[in-house]
mmCIF file of C-alpha atoms in Angstrom:
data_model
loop_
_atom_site.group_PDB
_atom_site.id
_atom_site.type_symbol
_atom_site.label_atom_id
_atom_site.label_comp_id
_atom_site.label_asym_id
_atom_site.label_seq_id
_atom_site.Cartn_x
_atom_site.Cartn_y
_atom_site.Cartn_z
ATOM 1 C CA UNK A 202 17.547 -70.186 -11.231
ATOM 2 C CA UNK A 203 18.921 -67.038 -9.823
ATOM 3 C CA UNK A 204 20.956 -66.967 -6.349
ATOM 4 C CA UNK A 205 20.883 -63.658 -4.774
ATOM 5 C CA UNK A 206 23.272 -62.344 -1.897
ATOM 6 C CA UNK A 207 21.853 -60.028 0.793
ATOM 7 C CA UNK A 208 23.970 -57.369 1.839
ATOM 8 C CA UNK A 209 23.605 -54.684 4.533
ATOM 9 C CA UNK A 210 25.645 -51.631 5.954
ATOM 10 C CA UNK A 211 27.399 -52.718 8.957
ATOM 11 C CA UNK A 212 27.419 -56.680 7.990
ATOM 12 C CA UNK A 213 30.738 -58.178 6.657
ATOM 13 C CA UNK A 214 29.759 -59.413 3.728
ATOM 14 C CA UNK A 215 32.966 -60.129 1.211
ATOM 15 C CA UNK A 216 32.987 -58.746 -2.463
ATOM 16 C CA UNK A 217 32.841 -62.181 -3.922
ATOM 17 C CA UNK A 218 30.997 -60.493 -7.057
ATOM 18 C CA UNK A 219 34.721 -59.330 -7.662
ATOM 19 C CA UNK A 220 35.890 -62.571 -8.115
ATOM 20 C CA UNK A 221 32.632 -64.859 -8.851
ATOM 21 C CA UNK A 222 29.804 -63.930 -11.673
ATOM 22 C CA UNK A 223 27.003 -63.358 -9.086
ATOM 23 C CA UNK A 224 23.150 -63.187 -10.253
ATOM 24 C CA UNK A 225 22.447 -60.067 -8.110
ATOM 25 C CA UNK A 226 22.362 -58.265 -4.729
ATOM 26 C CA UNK A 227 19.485 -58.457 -2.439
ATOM 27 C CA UNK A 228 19.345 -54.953 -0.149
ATOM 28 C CA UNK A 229 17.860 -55.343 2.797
ATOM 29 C CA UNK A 230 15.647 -52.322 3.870
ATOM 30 C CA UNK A 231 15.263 -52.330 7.823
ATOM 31 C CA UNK A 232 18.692 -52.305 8.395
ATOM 32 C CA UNK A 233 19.285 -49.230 5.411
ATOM 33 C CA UNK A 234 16.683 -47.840 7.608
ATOM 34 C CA UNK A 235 18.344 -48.044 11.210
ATOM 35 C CA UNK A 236 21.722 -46.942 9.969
ATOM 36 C CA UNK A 237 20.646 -43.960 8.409
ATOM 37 C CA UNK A 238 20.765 -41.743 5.188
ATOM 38 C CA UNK A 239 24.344 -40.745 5.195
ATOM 39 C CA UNK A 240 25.565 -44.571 5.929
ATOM 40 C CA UNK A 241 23.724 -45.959 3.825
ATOM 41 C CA UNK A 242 24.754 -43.180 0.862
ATOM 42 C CA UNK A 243 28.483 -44.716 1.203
ATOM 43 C CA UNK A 244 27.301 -48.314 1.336
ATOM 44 C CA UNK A 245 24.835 -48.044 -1.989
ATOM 45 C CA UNK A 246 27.848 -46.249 -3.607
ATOM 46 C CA UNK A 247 30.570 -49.283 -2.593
ATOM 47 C CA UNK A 248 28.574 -51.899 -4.108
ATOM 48 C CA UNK A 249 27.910 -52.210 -7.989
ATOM 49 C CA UNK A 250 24.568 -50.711 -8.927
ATOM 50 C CA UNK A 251 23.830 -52.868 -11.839
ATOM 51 C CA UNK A 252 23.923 -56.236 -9.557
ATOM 52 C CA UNK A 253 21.056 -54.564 -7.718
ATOM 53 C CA UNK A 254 18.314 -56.848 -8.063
ATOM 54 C CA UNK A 255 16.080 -56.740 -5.132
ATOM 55 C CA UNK A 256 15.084 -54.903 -1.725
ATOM 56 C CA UNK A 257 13.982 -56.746 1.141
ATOM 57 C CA UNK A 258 11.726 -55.334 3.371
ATOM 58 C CA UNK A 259 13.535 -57.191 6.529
ATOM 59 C CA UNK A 260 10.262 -58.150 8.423
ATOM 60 C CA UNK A 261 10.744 -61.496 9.730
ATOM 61 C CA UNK A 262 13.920 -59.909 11.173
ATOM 62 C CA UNK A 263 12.051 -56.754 12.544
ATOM 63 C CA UNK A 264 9.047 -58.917 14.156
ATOM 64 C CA UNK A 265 11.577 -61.368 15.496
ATOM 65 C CA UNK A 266 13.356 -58.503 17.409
ATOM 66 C CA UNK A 267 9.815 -57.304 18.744
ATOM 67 C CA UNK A 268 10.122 -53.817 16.701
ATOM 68 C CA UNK A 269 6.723 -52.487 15.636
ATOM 69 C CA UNK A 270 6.588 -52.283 11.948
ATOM 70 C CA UNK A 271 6.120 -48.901 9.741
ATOM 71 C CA UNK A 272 5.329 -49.133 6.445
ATOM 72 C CA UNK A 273 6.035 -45.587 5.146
ATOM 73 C CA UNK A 274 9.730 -45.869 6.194
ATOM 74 C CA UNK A 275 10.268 -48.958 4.854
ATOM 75 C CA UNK A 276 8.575 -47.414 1.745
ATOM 76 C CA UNK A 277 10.825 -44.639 1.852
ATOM 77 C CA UNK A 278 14.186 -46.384 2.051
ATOM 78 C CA UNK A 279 12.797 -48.551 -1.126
ATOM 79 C CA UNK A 280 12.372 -45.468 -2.965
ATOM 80 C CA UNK A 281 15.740 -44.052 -2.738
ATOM 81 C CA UNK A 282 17.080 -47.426 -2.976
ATOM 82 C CA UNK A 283 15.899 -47.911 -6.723
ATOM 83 C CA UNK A 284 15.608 -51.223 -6.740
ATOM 84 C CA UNK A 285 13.883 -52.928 -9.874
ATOM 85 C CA UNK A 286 12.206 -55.348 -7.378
ATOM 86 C CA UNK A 287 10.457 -54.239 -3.971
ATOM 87 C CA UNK A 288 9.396 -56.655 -1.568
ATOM 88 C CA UNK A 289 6.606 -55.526 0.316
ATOM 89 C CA UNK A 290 6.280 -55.293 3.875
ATOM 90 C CA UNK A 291 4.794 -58.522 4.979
ATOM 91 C CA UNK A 292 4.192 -60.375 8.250
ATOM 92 C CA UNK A 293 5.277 -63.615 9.033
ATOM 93 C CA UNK A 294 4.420 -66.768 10.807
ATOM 94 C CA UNK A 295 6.227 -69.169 12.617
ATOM 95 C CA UNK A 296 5.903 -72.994 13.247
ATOM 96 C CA UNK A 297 4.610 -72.135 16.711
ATOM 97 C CA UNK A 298 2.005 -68.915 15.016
ATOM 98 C CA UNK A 299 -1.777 -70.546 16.396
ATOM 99 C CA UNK A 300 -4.382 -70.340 13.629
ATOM 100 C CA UNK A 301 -5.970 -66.937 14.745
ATOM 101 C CA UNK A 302 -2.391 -65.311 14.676
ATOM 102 C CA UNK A 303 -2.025 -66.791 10.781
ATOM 103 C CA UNK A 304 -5.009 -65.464 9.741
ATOM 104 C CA UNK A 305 -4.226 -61.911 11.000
ATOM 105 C CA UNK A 306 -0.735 -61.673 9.996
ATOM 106 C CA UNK A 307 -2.135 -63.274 6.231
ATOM 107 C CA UNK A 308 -4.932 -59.994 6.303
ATOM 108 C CA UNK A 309 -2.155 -57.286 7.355
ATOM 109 C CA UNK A 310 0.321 -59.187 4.491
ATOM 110 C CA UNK A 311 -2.585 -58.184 2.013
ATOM 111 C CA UNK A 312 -3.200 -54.587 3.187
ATOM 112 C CA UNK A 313 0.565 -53.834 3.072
ATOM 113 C CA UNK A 314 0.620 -55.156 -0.199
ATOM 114 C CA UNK A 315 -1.899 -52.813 -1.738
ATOM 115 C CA UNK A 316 0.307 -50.189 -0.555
ATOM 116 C CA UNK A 317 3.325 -51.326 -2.480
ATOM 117 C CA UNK A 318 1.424 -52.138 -5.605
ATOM 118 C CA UNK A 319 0.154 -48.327 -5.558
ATOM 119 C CA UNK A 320 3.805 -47.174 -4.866
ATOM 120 C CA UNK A 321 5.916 -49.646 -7.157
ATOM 121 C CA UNK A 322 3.260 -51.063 -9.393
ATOM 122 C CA UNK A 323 2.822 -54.718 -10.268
ATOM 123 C CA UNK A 324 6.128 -54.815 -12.182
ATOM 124 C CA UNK A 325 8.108 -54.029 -9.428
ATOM 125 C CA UNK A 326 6.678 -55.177 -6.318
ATOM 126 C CA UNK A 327 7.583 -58.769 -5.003
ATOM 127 C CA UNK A 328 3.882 -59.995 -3.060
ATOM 128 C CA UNK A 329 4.745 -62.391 -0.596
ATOM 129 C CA UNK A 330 2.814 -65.497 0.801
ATOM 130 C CA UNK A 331 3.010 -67.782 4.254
ATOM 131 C CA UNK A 332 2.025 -70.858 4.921
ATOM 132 C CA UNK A 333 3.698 -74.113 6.747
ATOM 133 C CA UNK A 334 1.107 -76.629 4.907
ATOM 134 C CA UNK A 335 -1.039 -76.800 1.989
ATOM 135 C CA UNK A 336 -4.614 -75.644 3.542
ATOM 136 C CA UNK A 337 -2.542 -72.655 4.981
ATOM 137 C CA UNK A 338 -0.969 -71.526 1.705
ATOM 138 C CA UNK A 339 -4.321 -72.373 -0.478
ATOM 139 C CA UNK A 340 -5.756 -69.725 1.538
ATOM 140 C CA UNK A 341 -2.824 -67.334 1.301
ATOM 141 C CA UNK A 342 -2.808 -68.107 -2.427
ATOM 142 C CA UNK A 343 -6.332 -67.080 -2.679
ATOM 143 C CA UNK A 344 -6.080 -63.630 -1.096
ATOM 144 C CA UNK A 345 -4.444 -62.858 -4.134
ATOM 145 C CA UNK A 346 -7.284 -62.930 -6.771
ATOM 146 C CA UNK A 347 -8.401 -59.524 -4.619
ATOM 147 C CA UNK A 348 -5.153 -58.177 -5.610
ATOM 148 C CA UNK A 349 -4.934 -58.745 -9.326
ATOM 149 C CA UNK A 350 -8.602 -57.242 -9.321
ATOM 150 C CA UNK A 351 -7.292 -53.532 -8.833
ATOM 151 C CA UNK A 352 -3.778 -53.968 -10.043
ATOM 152 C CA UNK A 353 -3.888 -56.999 -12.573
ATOM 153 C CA UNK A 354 -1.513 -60.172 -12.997
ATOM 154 C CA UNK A 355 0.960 -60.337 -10.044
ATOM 155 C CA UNK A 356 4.477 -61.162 -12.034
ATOM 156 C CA UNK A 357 6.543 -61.378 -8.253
ATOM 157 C CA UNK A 358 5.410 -63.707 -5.663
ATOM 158 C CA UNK A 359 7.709 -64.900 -2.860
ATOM 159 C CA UNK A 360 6.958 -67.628 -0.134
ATOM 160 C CA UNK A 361 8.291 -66.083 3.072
ATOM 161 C CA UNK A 362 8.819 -67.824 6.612
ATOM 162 C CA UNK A 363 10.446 -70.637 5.232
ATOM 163 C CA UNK A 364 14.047 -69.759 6.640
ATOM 164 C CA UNK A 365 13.968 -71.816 9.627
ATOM 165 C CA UNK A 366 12.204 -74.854 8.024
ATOM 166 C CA UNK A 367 15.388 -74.546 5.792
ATOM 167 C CA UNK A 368 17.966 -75.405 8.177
ATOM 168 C CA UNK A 369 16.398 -78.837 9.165
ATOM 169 C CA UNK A 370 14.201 -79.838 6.087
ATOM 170 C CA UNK A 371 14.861 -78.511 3.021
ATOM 171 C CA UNK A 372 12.789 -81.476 1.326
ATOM 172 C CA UNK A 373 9.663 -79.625 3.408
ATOM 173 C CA UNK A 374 10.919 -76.177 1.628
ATOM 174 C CA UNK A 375 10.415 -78.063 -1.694
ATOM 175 C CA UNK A 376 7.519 -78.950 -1.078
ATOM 176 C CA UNK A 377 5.961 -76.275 0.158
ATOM 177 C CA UNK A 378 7.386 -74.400 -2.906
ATOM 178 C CA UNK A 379 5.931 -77.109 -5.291
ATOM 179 C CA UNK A 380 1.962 -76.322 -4.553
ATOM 180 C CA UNK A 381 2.985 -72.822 -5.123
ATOM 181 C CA UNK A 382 4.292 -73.453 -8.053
ATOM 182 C CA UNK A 383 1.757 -75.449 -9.186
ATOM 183 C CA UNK A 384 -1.247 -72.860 -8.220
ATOM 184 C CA UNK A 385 0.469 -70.356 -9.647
ATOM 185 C CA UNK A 386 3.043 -71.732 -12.511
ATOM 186 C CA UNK A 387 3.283 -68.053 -14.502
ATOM 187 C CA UNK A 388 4.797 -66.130 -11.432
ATOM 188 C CA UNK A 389 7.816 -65.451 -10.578
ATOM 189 C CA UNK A 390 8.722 -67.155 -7.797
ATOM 190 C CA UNK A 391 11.194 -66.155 -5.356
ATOM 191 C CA UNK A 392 12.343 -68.120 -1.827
ATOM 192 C CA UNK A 393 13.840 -66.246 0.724
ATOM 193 C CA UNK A 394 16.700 -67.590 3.454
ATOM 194 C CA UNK A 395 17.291 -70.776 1.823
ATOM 195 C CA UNK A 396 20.924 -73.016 2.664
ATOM 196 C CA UNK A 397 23.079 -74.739 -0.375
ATOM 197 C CA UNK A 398 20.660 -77.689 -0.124
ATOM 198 C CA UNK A 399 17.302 -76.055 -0.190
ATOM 199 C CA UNK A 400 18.559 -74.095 -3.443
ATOM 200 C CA UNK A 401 19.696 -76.816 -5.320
ATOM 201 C CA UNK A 402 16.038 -78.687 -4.654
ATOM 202 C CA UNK A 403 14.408 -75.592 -5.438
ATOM 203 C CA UNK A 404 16.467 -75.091 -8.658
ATOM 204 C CA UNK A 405 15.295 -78.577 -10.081
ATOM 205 C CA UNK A 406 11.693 -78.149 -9.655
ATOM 206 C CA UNK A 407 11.456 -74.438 -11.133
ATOM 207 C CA UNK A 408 11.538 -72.033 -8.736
ATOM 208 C CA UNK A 409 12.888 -68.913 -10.811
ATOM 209 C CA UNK A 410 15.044 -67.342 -7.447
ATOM 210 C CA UNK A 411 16.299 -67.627 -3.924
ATOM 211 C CA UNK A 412 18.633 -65.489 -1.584
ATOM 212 C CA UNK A 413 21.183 -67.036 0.326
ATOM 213 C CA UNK A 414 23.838 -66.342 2.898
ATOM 214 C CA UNK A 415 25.426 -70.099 3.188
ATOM 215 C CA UNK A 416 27.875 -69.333 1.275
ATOM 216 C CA UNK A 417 29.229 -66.496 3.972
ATOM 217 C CA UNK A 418 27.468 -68.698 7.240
ATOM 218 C CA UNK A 419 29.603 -71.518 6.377
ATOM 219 C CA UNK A 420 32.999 -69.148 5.784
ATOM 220 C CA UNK A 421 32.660 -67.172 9.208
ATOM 221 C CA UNK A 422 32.597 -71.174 10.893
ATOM 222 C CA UNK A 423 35.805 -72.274 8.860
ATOM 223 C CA UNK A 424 33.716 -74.174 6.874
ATOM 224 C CA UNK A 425 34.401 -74.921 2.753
ATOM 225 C CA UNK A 426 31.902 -77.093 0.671
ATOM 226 C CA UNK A 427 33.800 -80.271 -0.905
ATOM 227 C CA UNK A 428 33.287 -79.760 -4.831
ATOM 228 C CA UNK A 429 32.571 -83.666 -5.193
ATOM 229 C CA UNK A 430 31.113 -84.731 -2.179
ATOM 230 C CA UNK A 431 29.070 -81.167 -1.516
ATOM 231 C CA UNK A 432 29.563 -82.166 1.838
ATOM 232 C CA UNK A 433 31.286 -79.186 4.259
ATOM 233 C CA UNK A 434 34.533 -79.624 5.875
ATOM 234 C CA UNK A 435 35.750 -77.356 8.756
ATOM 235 C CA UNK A 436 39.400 -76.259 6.646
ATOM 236 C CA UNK A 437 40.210 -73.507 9.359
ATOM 237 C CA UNK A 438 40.604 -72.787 12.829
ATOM 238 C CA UNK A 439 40.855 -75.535 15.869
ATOM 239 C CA UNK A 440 39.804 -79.216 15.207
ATOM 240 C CA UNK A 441 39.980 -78.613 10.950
ATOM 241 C CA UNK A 442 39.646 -81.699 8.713
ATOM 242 C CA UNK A 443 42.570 -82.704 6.581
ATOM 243 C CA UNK A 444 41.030 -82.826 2.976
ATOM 244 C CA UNK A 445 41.912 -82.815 -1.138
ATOM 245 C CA UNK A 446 39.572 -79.510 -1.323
ATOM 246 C CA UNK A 447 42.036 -77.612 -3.617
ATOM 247 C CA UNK A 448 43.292 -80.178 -5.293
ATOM 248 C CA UNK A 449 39.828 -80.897 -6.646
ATOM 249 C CA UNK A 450 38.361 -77.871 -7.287
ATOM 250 C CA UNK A 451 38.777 -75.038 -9.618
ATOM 251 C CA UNK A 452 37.251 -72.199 -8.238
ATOM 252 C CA UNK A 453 38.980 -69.334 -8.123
ATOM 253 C CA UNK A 454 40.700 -69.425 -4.643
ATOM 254 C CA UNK A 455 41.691 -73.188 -4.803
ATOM 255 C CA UNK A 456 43.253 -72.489 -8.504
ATOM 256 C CA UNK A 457 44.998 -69.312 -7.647
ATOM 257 C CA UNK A 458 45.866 -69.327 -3.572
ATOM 258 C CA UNK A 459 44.530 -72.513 -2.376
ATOM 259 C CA UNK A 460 46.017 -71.738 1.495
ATOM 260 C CA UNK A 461 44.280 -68.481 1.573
ATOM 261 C CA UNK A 462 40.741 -71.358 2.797
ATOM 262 C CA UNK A 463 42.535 -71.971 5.844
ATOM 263 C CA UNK A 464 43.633 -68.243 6.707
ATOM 264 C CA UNK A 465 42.360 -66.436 9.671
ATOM 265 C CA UNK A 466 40.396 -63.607 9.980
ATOM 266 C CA UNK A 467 38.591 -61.555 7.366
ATOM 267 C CA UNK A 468 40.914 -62.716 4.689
ATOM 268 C CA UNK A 469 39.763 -66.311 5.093
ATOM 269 C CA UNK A 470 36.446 -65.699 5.123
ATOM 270 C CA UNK A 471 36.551 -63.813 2.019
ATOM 271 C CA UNK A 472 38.201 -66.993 0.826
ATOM 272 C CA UNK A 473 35.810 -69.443 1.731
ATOM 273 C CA UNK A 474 33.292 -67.005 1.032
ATOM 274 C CA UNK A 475 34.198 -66.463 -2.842
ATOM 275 C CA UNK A 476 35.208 -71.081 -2.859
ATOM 276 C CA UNK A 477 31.718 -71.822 -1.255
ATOM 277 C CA UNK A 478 29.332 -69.596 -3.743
ATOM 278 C CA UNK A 479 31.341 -70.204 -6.850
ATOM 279 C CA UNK A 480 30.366 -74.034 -5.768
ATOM 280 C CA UNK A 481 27.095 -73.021 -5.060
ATOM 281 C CA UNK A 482 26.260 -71.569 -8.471
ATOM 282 C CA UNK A 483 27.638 -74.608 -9.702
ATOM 283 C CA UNK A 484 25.585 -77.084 -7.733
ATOM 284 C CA UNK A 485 22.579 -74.775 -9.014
ATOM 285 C CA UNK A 486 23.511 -74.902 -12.593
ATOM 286 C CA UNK A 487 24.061 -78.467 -12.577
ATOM 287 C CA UNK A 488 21.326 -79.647 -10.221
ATOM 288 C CA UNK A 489 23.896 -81.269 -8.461
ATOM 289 C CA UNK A 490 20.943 -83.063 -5.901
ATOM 290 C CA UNK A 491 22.710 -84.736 -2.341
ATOM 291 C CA UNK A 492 22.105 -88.323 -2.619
ATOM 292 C CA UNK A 493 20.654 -88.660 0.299
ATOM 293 C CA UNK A 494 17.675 -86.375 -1.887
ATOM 294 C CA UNK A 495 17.143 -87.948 -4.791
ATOM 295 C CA UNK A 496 14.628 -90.366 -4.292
ATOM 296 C CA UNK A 497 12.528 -88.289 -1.271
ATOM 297 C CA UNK A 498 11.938 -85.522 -4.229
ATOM 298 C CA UNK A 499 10.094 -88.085 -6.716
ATOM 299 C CA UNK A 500 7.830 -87.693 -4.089
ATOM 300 C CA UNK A 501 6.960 -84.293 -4.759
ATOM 301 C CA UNK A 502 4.545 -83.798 -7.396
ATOM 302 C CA UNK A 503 5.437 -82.287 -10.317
ATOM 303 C CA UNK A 504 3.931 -79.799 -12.857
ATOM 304 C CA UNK A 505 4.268 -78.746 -16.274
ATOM 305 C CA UNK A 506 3.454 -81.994 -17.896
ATOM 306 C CA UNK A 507 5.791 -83.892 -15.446
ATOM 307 C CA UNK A 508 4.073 -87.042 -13.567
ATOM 308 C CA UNK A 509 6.770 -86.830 -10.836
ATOM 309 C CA UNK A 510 9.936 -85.256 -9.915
ATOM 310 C CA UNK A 511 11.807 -88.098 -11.701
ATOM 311 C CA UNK A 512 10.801 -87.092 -15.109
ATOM 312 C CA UNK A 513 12.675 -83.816 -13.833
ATOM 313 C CA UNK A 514 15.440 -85.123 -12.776
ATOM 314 C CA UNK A 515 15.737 -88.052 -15.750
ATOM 315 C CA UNK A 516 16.244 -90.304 -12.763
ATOM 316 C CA UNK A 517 13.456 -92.993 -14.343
ATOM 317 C CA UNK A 518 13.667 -96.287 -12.064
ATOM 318 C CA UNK A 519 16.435 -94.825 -10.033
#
């Protein structure tokens, strides 16, 4: 699975890809947008091109701060961006959306997406899909077959609104991810806002990418992930934990300037930053699954010729 990081003029975000292999950058459009041309000129030329993967739209964030959306300037940042991927502008829901606000925000989602398959074309347009339960995605899943009428197969399909739902329940993300998956097993799927957690479920069952900020949330509170435990431990600032962190791990900060986790400032979020996603990848790679996990996901139902999210895992009577 791939791990993007989301980067935007005017957010500290460190260069970790300068230190860590990273999968890609995810651009985020709406705030390219409100900074302007010139700003965000110098901030496309300070990053490296070729880890370009993807460009947000930014709607949840847009609709959360009450600003009315426009589709042509979102459009128009995208293009001069040169992204391979686009995400189109979409609107989302939240947990407290009633049923007649869904089903509006699911028909604009579909009319903004015919105007990014026009512009980008189905190879390079990222159609996204809401939905908190299964009857709500099944119908969101559905609006699709209008789609691939005009424009063919949709390869990029992302399950949006799921950021929140994240934070407390990543088993929920999972499975809300799962009957995508298994609806539509041939796409692309990508999850957007997900924590360490959420990624490393989402990893095990499939999902083919995610974007995540942990890595730089958990930094900018002192916070470094334990490479055997996965749990976090506050390492700097008032109250830290006393812990073996560097003399456990061998990620590039611990092997080379293990004090630099418990700096101040900029430099020790850069620190943490570059500890926490090389751990990150790992946990990905590895399907490192918390304990506390493992047997709530053989609950899940699996796909591909898997009975349950055991065979997956190899965990058999575990």
């Amino acid at each position: 699975m791939q791990c993007y990081i989301p980067v935007a003029p005017g957010q500290y975000v460190p260069p970790v890809w300068d230190h860590v292999q990273v999968d890609g950058l995810l651009l985020v459009a709406d705030v390219m947008a409100r900074v302007g041309e010139r700003r965000a000129g110098e901030f496309l030329a300070n990053i490296p091109a070729d880890l370009v993967t993807m460009c947000d739209s930014g709607a949840y964030r847009l609709l959360s701060q009450g600003t009315k959306l426009n589709p042509e300037n979102i459009l128009a940042i995208q293009r001069s961006c040169g992204a391979p991927l686009n995400v189109q502008l979409d609107w989302p829901i939240t947990a407290r959306s009633p049923l007649r606000e869904i089903e509006l925000h699911r028909r604009r989602t579909l009319e903004t997406a015919r105007l990014w398959l026009e512009e980008f074309g189905p190879d390079h347009t990222v159609v996204v899909v809401h939905g908190r339960n299964a009857s709500e995605l099944d119908a969101a899943l559905a609006g699709l077959c209008n789609l691939e009428r005009d424009f063919g197969e949709l390869k990029h399909l992302a399950l949006g609104s799921v950021a929140r739902i994240s934070r407390t329940s990543p088993l929920r993300v999972a499975e809300l991810a799962a009957h995508c998956l298994r609806h539509r097993p041939h796409a692309n799927w990508h999850i957007f806002g997900v924590g360490a957690t959420t990624a490393v479920l989402l990893a095990t069952i499939g999902i083919h990418s995610v974007d995540s900020s942990s890595h730089i949330m958990d930094a900018s509170f002192g916070l470094a992930r334990h490479p055997i435990t996965l749990a976090p431990h506050k390492v700097a600032g008032s109250n830290s934990d006393e812990c073996d962190i560097p003399n456990v791990c061998n990620c590039p900060v611990c092997r080379n300037s293990p004090g630099d986790l418990a700096r101040p400032g900029r430099e020790g979020v850069g620190a943490r930053a570059i500890h926490n996603i090389w751990l990150l990848q790992r946990m990905v790679r590895e399907r490192r699954v918390p304990a506390r996990y493992v047997r709530a996901l053989s609950t899940v139902q699996a796909w591909r010729g898997q009975s349950t999210l055991d065979d997956v895992l190899g965990l058999g009577g575990v």
